[in-house]
mmCIF file with all atom_site columns, C-alpha atoms and ligand atoms in Angstrom:
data_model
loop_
_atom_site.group_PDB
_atom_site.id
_atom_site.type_symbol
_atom_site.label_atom_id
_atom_site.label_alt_id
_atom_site.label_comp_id
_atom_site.label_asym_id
_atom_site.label_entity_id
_atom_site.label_seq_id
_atom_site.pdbx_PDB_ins_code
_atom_site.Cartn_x
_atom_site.Cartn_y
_atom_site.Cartn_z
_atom_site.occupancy
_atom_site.B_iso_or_equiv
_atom_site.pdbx_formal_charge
_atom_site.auth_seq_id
_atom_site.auth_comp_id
_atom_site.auth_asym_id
_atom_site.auth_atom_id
_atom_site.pdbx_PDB_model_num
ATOM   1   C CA . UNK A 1 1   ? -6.969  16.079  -3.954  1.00 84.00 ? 1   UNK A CA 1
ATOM   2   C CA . UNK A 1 2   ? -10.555 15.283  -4.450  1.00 94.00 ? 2   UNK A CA 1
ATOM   3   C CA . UNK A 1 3   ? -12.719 13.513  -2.321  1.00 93.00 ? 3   UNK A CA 1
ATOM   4   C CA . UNK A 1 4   ? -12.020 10.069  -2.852  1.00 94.00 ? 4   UNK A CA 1
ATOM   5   C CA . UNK A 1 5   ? -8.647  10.420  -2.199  1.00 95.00 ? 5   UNK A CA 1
ATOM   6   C CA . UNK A 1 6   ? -9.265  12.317  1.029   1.00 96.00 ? 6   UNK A CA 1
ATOM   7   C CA . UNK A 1 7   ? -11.706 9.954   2.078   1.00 97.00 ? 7   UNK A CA 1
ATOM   8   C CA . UNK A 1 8   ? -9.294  7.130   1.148   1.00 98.00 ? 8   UNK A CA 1
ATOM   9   C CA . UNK A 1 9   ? -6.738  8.565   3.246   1.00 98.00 ? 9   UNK A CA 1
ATOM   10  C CA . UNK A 1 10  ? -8.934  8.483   6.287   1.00 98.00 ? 10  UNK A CA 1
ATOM   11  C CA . UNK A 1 11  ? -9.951  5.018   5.817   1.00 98.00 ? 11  UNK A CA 1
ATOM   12  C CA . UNK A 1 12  ? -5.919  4.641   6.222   1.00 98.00 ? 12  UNK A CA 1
ATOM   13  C CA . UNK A 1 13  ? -5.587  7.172   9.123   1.00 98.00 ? 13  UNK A CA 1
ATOM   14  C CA . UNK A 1 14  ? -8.168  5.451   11.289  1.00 98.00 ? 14  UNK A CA 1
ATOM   15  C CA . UNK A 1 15  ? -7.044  2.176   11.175  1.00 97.00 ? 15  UNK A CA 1
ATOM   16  C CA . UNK A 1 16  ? -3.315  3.483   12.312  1.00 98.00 ? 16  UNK A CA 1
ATOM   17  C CA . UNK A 1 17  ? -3.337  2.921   15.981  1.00 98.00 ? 17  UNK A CA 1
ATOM   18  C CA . UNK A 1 18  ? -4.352  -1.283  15.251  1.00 98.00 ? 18  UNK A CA 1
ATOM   19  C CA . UNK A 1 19  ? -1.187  -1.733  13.767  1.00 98.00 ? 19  UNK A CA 1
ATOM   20  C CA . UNK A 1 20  ? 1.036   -4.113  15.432  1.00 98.00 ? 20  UNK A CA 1
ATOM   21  C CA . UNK A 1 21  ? 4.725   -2.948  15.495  1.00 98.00 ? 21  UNK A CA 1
ATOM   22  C CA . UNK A 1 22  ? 5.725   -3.370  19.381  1.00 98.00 ? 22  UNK A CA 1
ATOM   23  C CA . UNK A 1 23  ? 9.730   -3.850  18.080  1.00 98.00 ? 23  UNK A CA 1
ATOM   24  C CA . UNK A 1 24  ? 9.923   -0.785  15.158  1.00 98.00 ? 24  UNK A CA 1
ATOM   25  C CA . UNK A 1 25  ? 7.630   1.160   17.498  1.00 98.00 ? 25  UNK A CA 1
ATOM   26  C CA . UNK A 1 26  ? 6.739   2.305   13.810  1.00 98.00 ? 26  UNK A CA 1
ATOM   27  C CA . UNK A 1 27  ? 2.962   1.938   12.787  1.00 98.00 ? 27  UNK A CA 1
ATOM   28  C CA . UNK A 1 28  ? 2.563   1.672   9.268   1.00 98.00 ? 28  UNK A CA 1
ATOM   29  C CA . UNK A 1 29  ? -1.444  1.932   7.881   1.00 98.00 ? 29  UNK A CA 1
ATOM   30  C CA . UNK A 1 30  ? -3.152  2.125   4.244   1.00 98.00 ? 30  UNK A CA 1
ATOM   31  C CA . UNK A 1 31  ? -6.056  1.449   2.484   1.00 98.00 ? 31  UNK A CA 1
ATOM   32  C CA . UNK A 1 32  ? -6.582  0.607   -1.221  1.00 98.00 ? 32  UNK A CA 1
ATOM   33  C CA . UNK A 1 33  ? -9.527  0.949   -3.534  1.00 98.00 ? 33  UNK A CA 1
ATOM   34  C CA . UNK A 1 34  ? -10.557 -1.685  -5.953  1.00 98.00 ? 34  UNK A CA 1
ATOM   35  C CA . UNK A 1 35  ? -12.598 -1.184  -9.194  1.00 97.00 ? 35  UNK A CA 1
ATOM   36  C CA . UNK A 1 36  ? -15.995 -1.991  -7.746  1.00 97.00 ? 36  UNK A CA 1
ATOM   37  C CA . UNK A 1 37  ? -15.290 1.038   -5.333  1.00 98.00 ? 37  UNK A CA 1
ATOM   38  C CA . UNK A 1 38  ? -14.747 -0.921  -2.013  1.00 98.00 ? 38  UNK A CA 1
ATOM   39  C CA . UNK A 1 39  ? -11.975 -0.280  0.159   1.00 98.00 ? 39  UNK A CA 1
ATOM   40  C CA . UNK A 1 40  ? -9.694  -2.554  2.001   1.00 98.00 ? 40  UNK A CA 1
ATOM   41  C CA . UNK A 1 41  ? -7.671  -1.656  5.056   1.00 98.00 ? 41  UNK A CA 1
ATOM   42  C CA . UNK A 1 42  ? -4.374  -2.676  6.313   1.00 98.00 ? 42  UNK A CA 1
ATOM   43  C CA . UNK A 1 43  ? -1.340  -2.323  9.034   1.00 98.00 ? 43  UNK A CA 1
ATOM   44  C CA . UNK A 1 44  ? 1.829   -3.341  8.952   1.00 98.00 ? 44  UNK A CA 1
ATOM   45  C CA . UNK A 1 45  ? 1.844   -7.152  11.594  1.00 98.00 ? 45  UNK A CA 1
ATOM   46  C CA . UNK A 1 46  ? 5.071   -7.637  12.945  1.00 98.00 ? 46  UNK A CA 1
ATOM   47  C CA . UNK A 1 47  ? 6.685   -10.680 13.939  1.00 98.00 ? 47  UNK A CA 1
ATOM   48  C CA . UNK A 1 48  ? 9.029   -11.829 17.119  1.00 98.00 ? 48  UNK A CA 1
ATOM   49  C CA . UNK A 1 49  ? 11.254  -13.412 14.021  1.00 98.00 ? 49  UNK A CA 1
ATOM   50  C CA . UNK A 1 50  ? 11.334  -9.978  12.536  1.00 98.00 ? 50  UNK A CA 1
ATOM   51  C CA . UNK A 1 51  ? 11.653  -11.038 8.796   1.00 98.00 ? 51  UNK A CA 1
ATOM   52  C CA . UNK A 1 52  ? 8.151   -12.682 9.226   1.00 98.00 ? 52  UNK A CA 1
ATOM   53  C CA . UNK A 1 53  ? 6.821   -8.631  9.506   1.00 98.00 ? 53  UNK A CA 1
ATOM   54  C CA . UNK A 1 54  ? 4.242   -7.347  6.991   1.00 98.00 ? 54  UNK A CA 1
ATOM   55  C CA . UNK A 1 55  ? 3.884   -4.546  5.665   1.00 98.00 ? 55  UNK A CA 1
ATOM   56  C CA . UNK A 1 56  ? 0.672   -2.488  5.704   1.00 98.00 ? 56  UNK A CA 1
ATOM   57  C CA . UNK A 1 57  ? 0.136   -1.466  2.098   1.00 98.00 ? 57  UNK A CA 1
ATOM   58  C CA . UNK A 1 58  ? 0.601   -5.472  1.527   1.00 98.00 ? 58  UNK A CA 1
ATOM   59  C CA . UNK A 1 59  ? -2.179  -6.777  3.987   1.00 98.00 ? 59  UNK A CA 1
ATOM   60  C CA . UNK A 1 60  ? -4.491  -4.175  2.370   1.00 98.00 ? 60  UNK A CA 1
ATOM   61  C CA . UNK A 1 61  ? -4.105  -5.268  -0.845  1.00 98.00 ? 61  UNK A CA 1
ATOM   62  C CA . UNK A 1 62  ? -4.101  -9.055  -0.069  1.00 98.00 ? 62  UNK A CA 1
ATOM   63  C CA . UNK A 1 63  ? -7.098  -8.636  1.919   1.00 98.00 ? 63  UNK A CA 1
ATOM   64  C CA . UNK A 1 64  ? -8.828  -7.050  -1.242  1.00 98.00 ? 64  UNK A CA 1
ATOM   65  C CA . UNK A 1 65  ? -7.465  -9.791  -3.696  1.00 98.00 ? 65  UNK A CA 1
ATOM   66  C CA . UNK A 1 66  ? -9.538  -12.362 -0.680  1.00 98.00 ? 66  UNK A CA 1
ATOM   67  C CA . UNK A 1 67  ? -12.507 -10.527 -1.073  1.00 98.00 ? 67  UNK A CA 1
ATOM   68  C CA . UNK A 1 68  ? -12.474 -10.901 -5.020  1.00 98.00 ? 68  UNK A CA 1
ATOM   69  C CA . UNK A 1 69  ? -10.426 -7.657  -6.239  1.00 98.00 ? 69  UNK A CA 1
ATOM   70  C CA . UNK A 1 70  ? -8.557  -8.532  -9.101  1.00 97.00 ? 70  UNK A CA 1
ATOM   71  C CA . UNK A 1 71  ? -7.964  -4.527  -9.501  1.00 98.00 ? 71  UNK A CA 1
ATOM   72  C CA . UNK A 1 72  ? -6.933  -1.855  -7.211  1.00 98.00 ? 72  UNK A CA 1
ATOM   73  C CA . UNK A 1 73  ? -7.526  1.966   -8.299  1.00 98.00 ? 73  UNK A CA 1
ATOM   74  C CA . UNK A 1 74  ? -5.810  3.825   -5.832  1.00 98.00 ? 74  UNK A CA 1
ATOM   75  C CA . UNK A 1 75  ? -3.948  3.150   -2.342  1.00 98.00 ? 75  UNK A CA 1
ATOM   76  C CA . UNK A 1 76  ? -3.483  5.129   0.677   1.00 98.00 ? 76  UNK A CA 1
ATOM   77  C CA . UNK A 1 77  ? -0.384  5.247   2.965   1.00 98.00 ? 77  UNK A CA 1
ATOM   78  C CA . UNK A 1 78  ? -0.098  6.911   6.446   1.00 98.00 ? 78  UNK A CA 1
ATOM   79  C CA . UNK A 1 79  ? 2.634   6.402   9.365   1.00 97.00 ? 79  UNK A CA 1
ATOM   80  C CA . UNK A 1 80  ? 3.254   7.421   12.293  1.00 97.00 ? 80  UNK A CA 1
ATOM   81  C CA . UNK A 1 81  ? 6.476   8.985   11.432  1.00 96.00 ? 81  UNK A CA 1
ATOM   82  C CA . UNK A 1 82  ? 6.780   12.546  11.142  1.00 94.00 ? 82  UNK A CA 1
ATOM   83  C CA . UNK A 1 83  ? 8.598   12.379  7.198   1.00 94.00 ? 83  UNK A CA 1
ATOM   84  C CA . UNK A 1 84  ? 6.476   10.670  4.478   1.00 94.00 ? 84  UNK A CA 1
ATOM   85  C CA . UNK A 1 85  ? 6.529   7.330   4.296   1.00 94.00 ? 85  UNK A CA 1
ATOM   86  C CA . UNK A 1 86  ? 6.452   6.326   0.292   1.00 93.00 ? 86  UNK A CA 1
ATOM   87  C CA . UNK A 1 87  ? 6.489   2.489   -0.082  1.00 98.00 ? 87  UNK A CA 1
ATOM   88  C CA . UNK A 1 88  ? 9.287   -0.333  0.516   1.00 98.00 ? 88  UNK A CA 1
ATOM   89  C CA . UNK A 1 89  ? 9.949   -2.137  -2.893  1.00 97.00 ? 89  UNK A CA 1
ATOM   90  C CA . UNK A 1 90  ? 8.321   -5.160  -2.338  1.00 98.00 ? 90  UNK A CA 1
ATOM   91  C CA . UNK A 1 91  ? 5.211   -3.342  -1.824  1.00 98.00 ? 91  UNK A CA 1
ATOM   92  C CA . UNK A 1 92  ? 5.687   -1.518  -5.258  1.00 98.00 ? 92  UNK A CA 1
ATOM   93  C CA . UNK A 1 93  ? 6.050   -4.406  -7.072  1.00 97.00 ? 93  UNK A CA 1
ATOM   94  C CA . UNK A 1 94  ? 2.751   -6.295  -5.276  1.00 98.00 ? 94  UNK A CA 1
ATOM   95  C CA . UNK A 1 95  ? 0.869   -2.724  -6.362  1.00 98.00 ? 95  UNK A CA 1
ATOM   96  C CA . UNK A 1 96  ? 1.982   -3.170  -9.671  1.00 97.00 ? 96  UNK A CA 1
ATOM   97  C CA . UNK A 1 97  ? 0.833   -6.219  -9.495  1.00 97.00 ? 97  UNK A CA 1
ATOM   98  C CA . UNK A 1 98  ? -2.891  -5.190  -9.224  1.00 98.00 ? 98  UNK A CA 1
ATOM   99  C CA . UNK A 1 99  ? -3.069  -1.210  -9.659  1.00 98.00 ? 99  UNK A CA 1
ATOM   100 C CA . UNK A 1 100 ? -2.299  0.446   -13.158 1.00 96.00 ? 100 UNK A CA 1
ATOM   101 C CA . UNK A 1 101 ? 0.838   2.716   -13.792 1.00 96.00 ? 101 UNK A CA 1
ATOM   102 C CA . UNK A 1 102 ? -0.851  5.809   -13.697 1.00 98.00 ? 102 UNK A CA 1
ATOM   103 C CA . UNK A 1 103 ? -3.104  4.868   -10.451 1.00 98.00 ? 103 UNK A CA 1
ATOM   104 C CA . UNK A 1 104 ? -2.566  7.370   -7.814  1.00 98.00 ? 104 UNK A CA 1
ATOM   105 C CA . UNK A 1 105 ? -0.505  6.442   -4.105  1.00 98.00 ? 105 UNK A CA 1
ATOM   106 C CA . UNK A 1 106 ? -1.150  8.876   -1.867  1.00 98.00 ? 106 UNK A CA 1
ATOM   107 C CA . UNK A 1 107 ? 1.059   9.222   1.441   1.00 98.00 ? 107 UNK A CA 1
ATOM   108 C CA . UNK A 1 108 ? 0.023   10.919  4.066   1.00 96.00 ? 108 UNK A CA 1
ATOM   109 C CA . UNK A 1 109 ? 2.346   13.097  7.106   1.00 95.00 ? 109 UNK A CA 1
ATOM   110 C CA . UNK A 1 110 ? 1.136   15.332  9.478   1.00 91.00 ? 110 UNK A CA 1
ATOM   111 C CA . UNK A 1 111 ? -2.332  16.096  6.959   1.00 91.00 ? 111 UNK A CA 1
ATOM   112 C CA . UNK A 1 112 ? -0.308  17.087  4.626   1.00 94.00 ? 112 UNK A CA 1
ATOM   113 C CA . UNK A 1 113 ? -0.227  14.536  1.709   1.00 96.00 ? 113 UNK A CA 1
ATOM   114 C CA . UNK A 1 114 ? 1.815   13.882  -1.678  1.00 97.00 ? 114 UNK A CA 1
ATOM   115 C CA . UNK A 1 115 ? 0.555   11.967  -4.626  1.00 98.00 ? 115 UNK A CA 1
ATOM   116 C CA . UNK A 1 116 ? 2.928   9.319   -6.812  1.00 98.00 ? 116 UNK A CA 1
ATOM   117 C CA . UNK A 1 117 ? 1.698   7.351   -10.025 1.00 98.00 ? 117 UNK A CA 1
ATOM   118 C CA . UNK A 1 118 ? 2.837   3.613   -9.396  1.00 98.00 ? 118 UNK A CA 1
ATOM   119 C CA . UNK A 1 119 ? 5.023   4.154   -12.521 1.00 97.00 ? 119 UNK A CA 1
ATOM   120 C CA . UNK A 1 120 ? 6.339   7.058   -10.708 1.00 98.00 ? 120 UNK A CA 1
ATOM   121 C CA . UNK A 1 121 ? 7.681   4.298   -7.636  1.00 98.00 ? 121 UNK A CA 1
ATOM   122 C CA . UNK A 1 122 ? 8.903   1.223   -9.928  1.00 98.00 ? 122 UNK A CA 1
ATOM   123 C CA . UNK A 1 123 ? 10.220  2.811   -13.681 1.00 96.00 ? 123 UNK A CA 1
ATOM   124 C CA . UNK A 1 124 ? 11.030  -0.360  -15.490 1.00 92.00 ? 124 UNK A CA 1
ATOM   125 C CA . UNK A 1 125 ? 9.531   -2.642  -13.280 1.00 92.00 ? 125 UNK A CA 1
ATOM   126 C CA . UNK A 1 126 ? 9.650   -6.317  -13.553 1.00 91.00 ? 126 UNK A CA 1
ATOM   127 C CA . UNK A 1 127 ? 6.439   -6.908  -15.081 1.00 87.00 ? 127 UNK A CA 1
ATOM   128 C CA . UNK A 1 128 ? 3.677   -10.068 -17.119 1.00 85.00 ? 128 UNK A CA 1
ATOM   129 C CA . UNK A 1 129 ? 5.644   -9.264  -20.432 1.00 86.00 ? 129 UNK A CA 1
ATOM   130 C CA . UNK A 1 130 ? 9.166   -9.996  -19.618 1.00 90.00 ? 130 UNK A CA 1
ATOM   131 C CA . UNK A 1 131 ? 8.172   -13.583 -18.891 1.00 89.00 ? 131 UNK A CA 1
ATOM   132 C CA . UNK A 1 132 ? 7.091   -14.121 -22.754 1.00 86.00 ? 132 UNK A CA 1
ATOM   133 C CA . UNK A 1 133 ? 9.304   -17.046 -24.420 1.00 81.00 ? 133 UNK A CA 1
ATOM   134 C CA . UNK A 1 134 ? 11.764  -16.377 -27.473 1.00 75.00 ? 134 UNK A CA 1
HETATM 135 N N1 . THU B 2 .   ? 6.513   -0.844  6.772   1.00 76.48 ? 1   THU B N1 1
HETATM 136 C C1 . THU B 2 .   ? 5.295   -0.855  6.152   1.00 76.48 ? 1   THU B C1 1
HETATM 137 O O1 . THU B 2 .   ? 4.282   -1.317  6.717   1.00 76.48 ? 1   THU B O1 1
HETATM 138 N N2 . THU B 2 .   ? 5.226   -0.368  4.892   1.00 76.48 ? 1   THU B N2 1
HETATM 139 C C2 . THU B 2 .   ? 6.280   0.149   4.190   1.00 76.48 ? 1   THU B C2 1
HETATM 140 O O2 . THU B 2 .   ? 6.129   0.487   3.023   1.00 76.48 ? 1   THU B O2 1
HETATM 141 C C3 . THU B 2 .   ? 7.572   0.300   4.855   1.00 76.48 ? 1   THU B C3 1
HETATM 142 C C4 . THU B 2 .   ? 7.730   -0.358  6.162   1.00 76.48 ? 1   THU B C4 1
HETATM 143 C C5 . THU B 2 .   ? 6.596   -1.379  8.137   1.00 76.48 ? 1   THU B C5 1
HETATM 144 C C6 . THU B 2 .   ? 7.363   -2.666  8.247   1.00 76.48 ? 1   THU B C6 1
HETATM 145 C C7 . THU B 2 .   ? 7.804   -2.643  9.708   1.00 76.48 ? 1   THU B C7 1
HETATM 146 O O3 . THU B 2 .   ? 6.762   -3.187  10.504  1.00 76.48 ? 1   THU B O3 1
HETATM 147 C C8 . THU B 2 .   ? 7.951   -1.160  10.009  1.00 76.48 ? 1   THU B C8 1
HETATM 148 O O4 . THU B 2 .   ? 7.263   -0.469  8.981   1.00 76.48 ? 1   THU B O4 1
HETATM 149 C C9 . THU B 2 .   ? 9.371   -0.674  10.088  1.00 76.48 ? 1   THU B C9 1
HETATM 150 O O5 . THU B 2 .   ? 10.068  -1.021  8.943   1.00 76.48 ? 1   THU B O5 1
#
């Protein structure tokens, strides 16, 4: 992993404990790089009506597309679960929607971390082509 990627997944480390999860008890943090180089944080935001929840890797990204990002190169993912935590599917889809297929995920457990393409998490995704007429 070089050192982008490391330092991306300590952007997503330290912003871990402001996650707001008091009903999973299950704090959820990443961080996402866009194509100017800056990097946006997130954490998952629960909700009292749980289906309101978001998730982390989602409030990253929209807070990047807010500040102008129209690309994302690379996204962090840390938990405070002991197993890897790889992304829910409608956070793959909303990274496809901004990072390329072959842009790196990293997820992070216990320092020990493991790299997916976005390709690699949604194969045959629903994607801009498959809305083309006739
Ligand atoms: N969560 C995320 O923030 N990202 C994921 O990719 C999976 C799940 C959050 C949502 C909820 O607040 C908690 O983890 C338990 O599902």
């Amino acid at each position: 992993m070089d050192s982008d990627a490391q330092a991306l997944v300590a952007r997503a480390r330290a912003c871990l404990e402001r996650a707001y999860a008091p009903y999973s008890h299950f704090q959820v943090a990443a961080a996402v790089r866009d194509e100017q180089g800056r990097v946006f944080t997130g954490v998952n935001v629960e909700n009292i009506s749980y289906g309101l929840s978001m998730c982390a890797e989602r409030v990253a990204i929209f807070a990047a597309v807010a500040a102008g990002a129209r690309r994302i190169t690379a996204v962090a993912v840390t938990s405070s679960g002991a197993e890897l935590l790889s992304p829910c599917g409608a956070c793959r889809q909303v990274i496809a929607e901004f990072a390329g297929e072959d842009a790196p995920v990293y997820c992070e457990a216990g320092g020990e971390v493991r790299v997916w393409s976005v390709s690699e998490l949604l194969p045959s995704g629903f994607a801009a082509s498959q809305l083309r007429r006739e």
